[in-house]
mmCIF file of C-alpha atoms in Angstrom:
data_model
loop_
_atom_site.group_PDB
_atom_site.id
_atom_site.type_symbol
_atom_site.label_atom_id
_atom_site.label_comp_id
_atom_site.label_asym_id
_atom_site.label_seq_id
_atom_site.Cartn_x
_atom_site.Cartn_y
_atom_site.Cartn_z
ATOM 1 C CA ASN A 36 0.000 0.000 0.000
ATOM 2 C CA MET A 37 3.005 2.347 -0.225
ATOM 3 C CA LEU A 38 3.325 5.211 -2.656
ATOM 4 C CA ASN A 39 6.018 4.572 -5.262
ATOM 5 C CA ASN A 40 8.473 7.126 -3.835
ATOM 6 C CA THR A 41 8.049 5.726 -0.303
ATOM 7 C CA ALA A 42 8.688 2.195 -1.581
ATOM 8 C CA HIS A 43 11.780 3.442 -3.469
ATOM 9 C CA LYS A 44 13.195 5.015 -0.270
ATOM 10 C CA GLN A 45 12.606 1.835 1.732
ATOM 11 C CA ILE A 46 14.321 -0.271 -0.947
ATOM 12 C CA GLN A 47 17.310 2.121 -0.968
ATOM 13 C CA PHE A 48 17.621 1.845 2.839
ATOM 14 C CA PHE A 49 17.460 -1.945 2.619
ATOM 15 C CA LYS A 50 20.105 -2.041 -0.153
ATOM 16 C CA THR A 51 22.387 0.154 1.969
ATOM 17 C CA PHE A 52 22.006 -2.316 4.829
ATOM 18 C CA LEU A 53 22.753 -5.266 2.520
ATOM 19 C CA ILE A 54 25.904 -3.532 1.192
ATOM 20 C CA TRP A 55 27.025 -3.003 4.814
ATOM 21 C CA ALA A 56 26.314 -6.678 5.641
ATOM 22 C CA ASN A 57 28.119 -7.859 2.496
ATOM 23 C CA GLN A 58 31.242 -5.792 3.284
ATOM 24 C CA ARG A 59 31.437 -7.402 6.727
ATOM 25 C CA GLY A 60 31.030 -10.942 5.420
ATOM 26 C CA LEU A 61 27.615 -11.384 7.030
ATOM 27 C CA THR A 62 26.136 -12.441 3.683
ATOM 28 C CA LYS A 63 27.462 -13.445 0.299
ATOM 29 C CA ASN A 64 24.143 -12.823 -1.463
ATOM 30 C CA THR A 65 24.520 -10.005 -4.006
ATOM 31 C CA ALA A 66 21.290 -10.513 -5.969
ATOM 32 C CA TYR A 67 19.983 -7.193 -4.566
ATOM 33 C CA GLN A 68 22.504 -5.334 -6.758
ATOM 34 C CA HIS A 69 20.421 -6.154 -9.843
ATOM 35 C CA PHE A 70 17.118 -4.999 -8.343
ATOM 36 C CA LYS A 71 16.124 -1.533 -9.549
ATOM 37 C CA SER A 72 13.373 0.686 -8.208
ATOM 38 C CA LYS A 73 12.238 3.973 -9.673
ATOM 39 C CA SER A 74 11.227 7.199 -8.015
ATOM 40 C CA GLU A 75 9.041 9.889 -9.490
ATOM 41 C CA GLU A 76 9.631 13.630 -9.446
ATOM 42 C CA ASN A 77 7.724 15.497 -6.773
ATOM 43 C CA GLU A 78 6.043 18.835 -7.391
ATOM 44 C CA ILE A 79 8.333 21.756 -6.599
ATOM 45 C CA ILE A 80 6.611 23.958 -4.033
ATOM 46 C CA TYR A 81 7.989 27.485 -3.815
ATOM 47 C CA LEU A 82 6.807 31.005 -3.048
ATOM 48 C CA THR A 83 6.332 33.515 -5.828
ATOM 49 C CA GLU A 84 8.157 36.821 -5.484
ATOM 50 C CA LYS A 85 4.848 38.460 -4.543
ATOM 51 C CA GLU A 86 4.197 35.845 -1.816
ATOM 52 C CA LEU A 87 7.754 36.168 -0.477
ATOM 53 C CA MET A 88 7.511 39.947 -0.194
ATOM 54 C CA MET A 89 4.028 39.680 1.323
ATOM 55 C CA LEU A 90 5.506 37.408 4.006
ATOM 56 C CA PHE A 91 8.570 39.652 4.497
ATOM 57 C CA ASN A 92 6.401 42.737 5.070
ATOM 58 C CA PHE A 93 3.576 41.121 7.071
ATOM 59 C CA ASP A 94 3.129 42.355 10.660
ATOM 60 C CA PHE A 95 2.314 39.268 12.719
ATOM 61 C CA GLU A 96 2.214 41.079 16.081
ATOM 62 C CA ASN A 97 3.598 37.846 17.540
ATOM 63 C CA GLU A 98 7.307 37.378 18.366
ATOM 64 C CA ARG A 99 7.240 33.608 17.850
ATOM 65 C CA LEU A 100 5.851 33.922 14.314
ATOM 66 C CA GLU A 101 8.002 36.923 13.437
ATOM 67 C CA ARG A 102 11.170 35.033 14.400
ATOM 68 C CA ALA A 103 10.104 32.007 12.334
ATOM 69 C CA ARG A 104 9.288 34.340 9.434
ATOM 70 C CA ASP A 105 12.690 36.016 9.684
ATOM 71 C CA LEU A 106 14.481 32.657 9.567
ATOM 72 C CA PHE A 107 12.438 31.464 6.606
ATOM 73 C CA VAL A 108 12.723 34.582 4.457
ATOM 74 C CA PHE A 109 16.451 34.814 5.273
ATOM 75 C CA GLN A 110 16.750 31.317 3.796
ATOM 76 C CA CYS A 111 14.721 32.437 0.769
ATOM 77 C CA PHE A 112 17.104 35.382 0.217
ATOM 78 C CA THR A 113 20.292 33.308 0.637
ATOM 79 C CA GLY A 114 19.384 29.793 -0.560
ATOM 80 C CA VAL A 115 21.062 28.051 2.385
ATOM 81 C CA ARG A 116 19.930 24.933 4.221
ATOM 82 C CA TYR A 117 18.253 25.297 7.611
ATOM 83 C CA SER A 118 21.147 23.440 9.301
ATOM 84 C CA ASP A 119 23.591 26.093 8.013
ATOM 85 C CA ILE A 120 21.566 28.905 9.593
ATOM 86 C CA GLN A 121 21.567 27.071 12.924
ATOM 87 C CA ASN A 122 25.397 26.936 12.848
ATOM 88 C CA MET A 123 25.867 30.605 11.930
ATOM 89 C CA ASP A 124 27.957 32.898 14.158
ATOM 90 C CA HIS A 125 28.396 36.686 14.106
ATOM 91 C CA SER A 126 32.052 36.172 13.126
ATOM 92 C CA ASP A 127 30.907 34.501 9.872
ATOM 93 C CA ILE A 128 29.408 37.781 8.618
ATOM 94 C CA LYS A 129 31.894 40.131 6.977
ATOM 95 C CA GLY A 130 30.070 43.236 5.767
ATOM 96 C CA ALA A 131 27.574 42.035 3.157
ATOM 97 C CA VAL A 132 29.083 38.553 2.835
ATOM 98 C CA TRP A 133 28.408 35.409 4.842
ATOM 99 C CA LYS A 134 31.319 32.979 4.834
ATOM 100 C CA LEU A 135 30.268 29.491 5.862
ATOM 101 C CA ARG A 136 31.299 25.869 5.842
ATOM 102 C CA THR A 137 28.188 23.989 4.813
ATOM 103 C CA GLN A 138 26.887 21.293 7.136
ATOM 104 C CA LYS A 139 26.012 18.796 4.395
ATOM 105 C CA THR A 140 28.966 19.029 1.962
ATOM 106 C CA ARG A 141 31.484 20.695 4.336
ATOM 107 C CA SER A 142 32.567 23.005 1.527
ATOM 108 C CA ILE A 143 33.414 26.653 2.250
ATOM 109 C CA ILE A 144 31.307 29.167 0.362
ATOM 110 C CA GLU A 145 30.757 32.912 0.427
ATOM 111 C CA ILE A 146 27.182 34.111 0.153
ATOM 112 C CA PRO A 147 26.462 37.733 -0.793
ATOM 113 C CA LEU A 148 23.758 39.193 1.459
ATOM 114 C CA ASN A 149 21.179 41.460 -0.171
ATOM 115 C CA GLY A 150 19.505 44.361 1.625
ATOM 116 C CA TYR A 151 16.606 42.200 2.806
ATOM 117 C CA ALA A 152 18.913 39.610 4.397
ATOM 118 C CA LEU A 153 21.021 42.343 6.041
ATOM 119 C CA SER A 154 17.923 44.051 7.450
ATOM 120 C CA ILE A 155 16.890 40.745 9.091
ATOM 121 C CA LEU A 156 20.356 40.310 10.637
ATOM 122 C CA ALA A 157 20.181 43.891 11.940
ATOM 123 C CA ASN A 158 17.111 42.955 14.007
ATOM 124 C CA TYR A 159 19.211 40.436 15.966
ATOM 125 C CA ARG A 160 22.597 42.187 16.183
ATOM 126 C CA GLU A 161 22.428 42.229 20.009
ATOM 127 C CA TRP A 162 21.603 38.519 20.219
ATOM 128 C CA GLU A 163 24.145 35.814 21.035
ATOM 129 C CA LYS A 164 23.538 34.253 17.582
ATOM 130 C CA PRO A 165 22.867 36.206 14.365
ATOM 131 C CA LEU A 166 19.394 34.646 14.045
ATOM 132 C CA PRO A 167 16.966 32.912 16.435
ATOM 133 C CA ILE A 168 17.332 29.147 16.921
ATOM 134 C CA ILE A 169 14.150 27.115 16.422
ATOM 135 C CA SER A 170 13.999 23.335 16.027
ATOM 136 C CA ASN A 171 13.234 22.161 12.488
ATOM 137 C CA GLN A 172 10.001 20.482 13.625
ATOM 138 C CA LYS A 173 8.705 23.634 15.360
ATOM 139 C CA MET A 174 9.846 25.718 12.422
ATOM 140 C CA ASN A 175 7.755 23.657 10.000
ATOM 141 C CA ASN A 176 4.696 23.984 12.264
ATOM 142 C CA TYR A 177 5.161 27.741 12.622
ATOM 143 C CA LEU A 178 5.626 28.145 8.866
ATOM 144 C CA LYS A 179 2.205 26.691 8.117
ATOM 145 C CA GLU A 180 0.658 29.007 10.690
ATOM 146 C CA LEU A 181 2.401 32.174 9.519
ATOM 147 C CA CYS A 182 1.818 31.478 5.805
ATOM 148 C CA LYS A 183 -1.881 30.938 6.541
ATOM 149 C CA LYS A 184 -2.055 34.257 8.435
ATOM 150 C CA ALA A 185 -0.243 36.035 5.582
ATOM 151 C CA GLY A 186 -2.813 34.699 3.074
ATOM 152 C CA ILE A 187 -0.527 32.342 1.126
ATOM 153 C CA ASN A 188 -3.401 30.060 0.194
ATOM 154 C CA GLU A 189 -3.119 29.374 -3.542
ATOM 155 C CA GLN A 190 -4.470 25.918 -4.434
ATOM 156 C CA VAL A 191 -1.735 23.410 -5.303
ATOM 157 C CA LYS A 192 -2.332 20.017 -6.905
ATOM 158 C CA ILE A 193 -0.085 17.174 -5.736
ATOM 159 C CA VAL A 194 0.110 14.042 -7.900
ATOM 160 C CA LYS A 195 1.550 10.785 -6.529
ATOM 161 C CA TYR A 196 1.508 7.213 -7.770
ATOM 162 C CA GLN A 197 0.802 3.917 -6.079
ATOM 163 C CA GLY A 198 1.903 1.363 -8.660
ATOM 164 C CA ASN A 199 0.192 2.635 -11.823
ATOM 165 C CA LYS A 200 -2.617 4.269 -9.861
ATOM 166 C CA ARG A 201 -2.544 8.077 -9.997
ATOM 167 C CA LYS A 202 -3.537 9.874 -6.785
ATOM 168 C CA GLU A 203 -4.324 13.584 -6.896
ATOM 169 C CA THR A 204 -4.849 15.802 -3.866
ATOM 170 C CA LEU A 205 -5.526 19.528 -3.613
ATOM 171 C CA HIS A 206 -3.923 21.599 -0.862
ATOM 172 C CA LYS A 207 -3.710 25.225 0.131
ATOM 173 C CA LYS A 208 -0.080 26.257 -0.295
ATOM 174 C CA TYR A 209 0.334 27.082 3.405
ATOM 175 C CA GLU A 210 -0.511 23.452 4.265
ATOM 176 C CA ILE A 211 2.525 22.078 2.391
ATOM 177 C CA VAL A 212 5.150 24.757 3.015
ATOM 178 C CA GLY A 213 8.198 23.591 4.987
ATOM 179 C CA SER A 214 11.733 24.828 5.645
ATOM 180 C CA HIS A 215 12.843 23.065 2.415
ATOM 181 C CA THR A 216 10.505 25.444 0.510
ATOM 182 C CA ALA A 217 12.974 28.280 1.150
ATOM 183 C CA ARG A 218 15.792 26.786 -0.959
ATOM 184 C CA ARG A 219 13.313 25.981 -3.724
ATOM 185 C CA THR A 220 12.039 29.552 -3.568
ATOM 186 C CA PHE A 221 15.572 30.956 -3.834
ATOM 187 C CA ILE A 222 16.434 28.708 -6.791
ATOM 188 C CA SER A 223 13.125 29.241 -8.631
ATOM 189 C CA LEU A 224 13.182 33.031 -8.256
ATOM 190 C CA SER A 225 16.877 33.202 -9.208
ATOM 191 C CA LEU A 226 16.188 31.219 -12.390
ATOM 192 C CA GLU A 227 13.240 33.503 -13.192
ATOM 193 C CA LYS A 228 15.602 36.469 -12.901
ATOM 194 C CA GLY A 229 18.053 34.907 -15.372
ATOM 195 C CA MET A 230 20.554 33.058 -13.184
ATOM 196 C CA LYS A 231 22.203 30.211 -15.104
ATOM 197 C CA PRO A 232 21.440 26.752 -13.626
ATOM 198 C CA ASP A 233 25.074 25.589 -13.243
#
């Protein structure tokens, strides 16, 4: 009863385990190497420029939501992963440039900070960290709440497959926004503005 992408993930986990077992001599069976599973592309959920600016300028009159908003739109303006924001220190910011070693790839990159990103950092200059720290789970819950309040409620169709059976569901955009939406927003808006996808 799994969706195709869920089944694909489970098979990949199991193959990883079998590779580990094979390398340690716990099994000599290598038949799994010939088993292929396919995943399907998911819909790319991102904010339009209008939605992003609506969120940036919205007055929530609630510190909890305003901090979550600041984190999210900062991600949208910089394109970084949530884990990289959590590891940020004041010493990493040099003028309008953020120098960071990424959590996932461990590479060192320099990110130019636009006026919007700098204005967010200015709100927290007296804080111990450059931006508030919120757990990823809470952040995702707050995002749905703040996007709903800001009126980000465009209908989005999600299509998934279970075997050959097509399953369509309709959602309001605020229901399916998560911290990963920020990177997709940055990339999508950058491409719209003419950035080359390399």
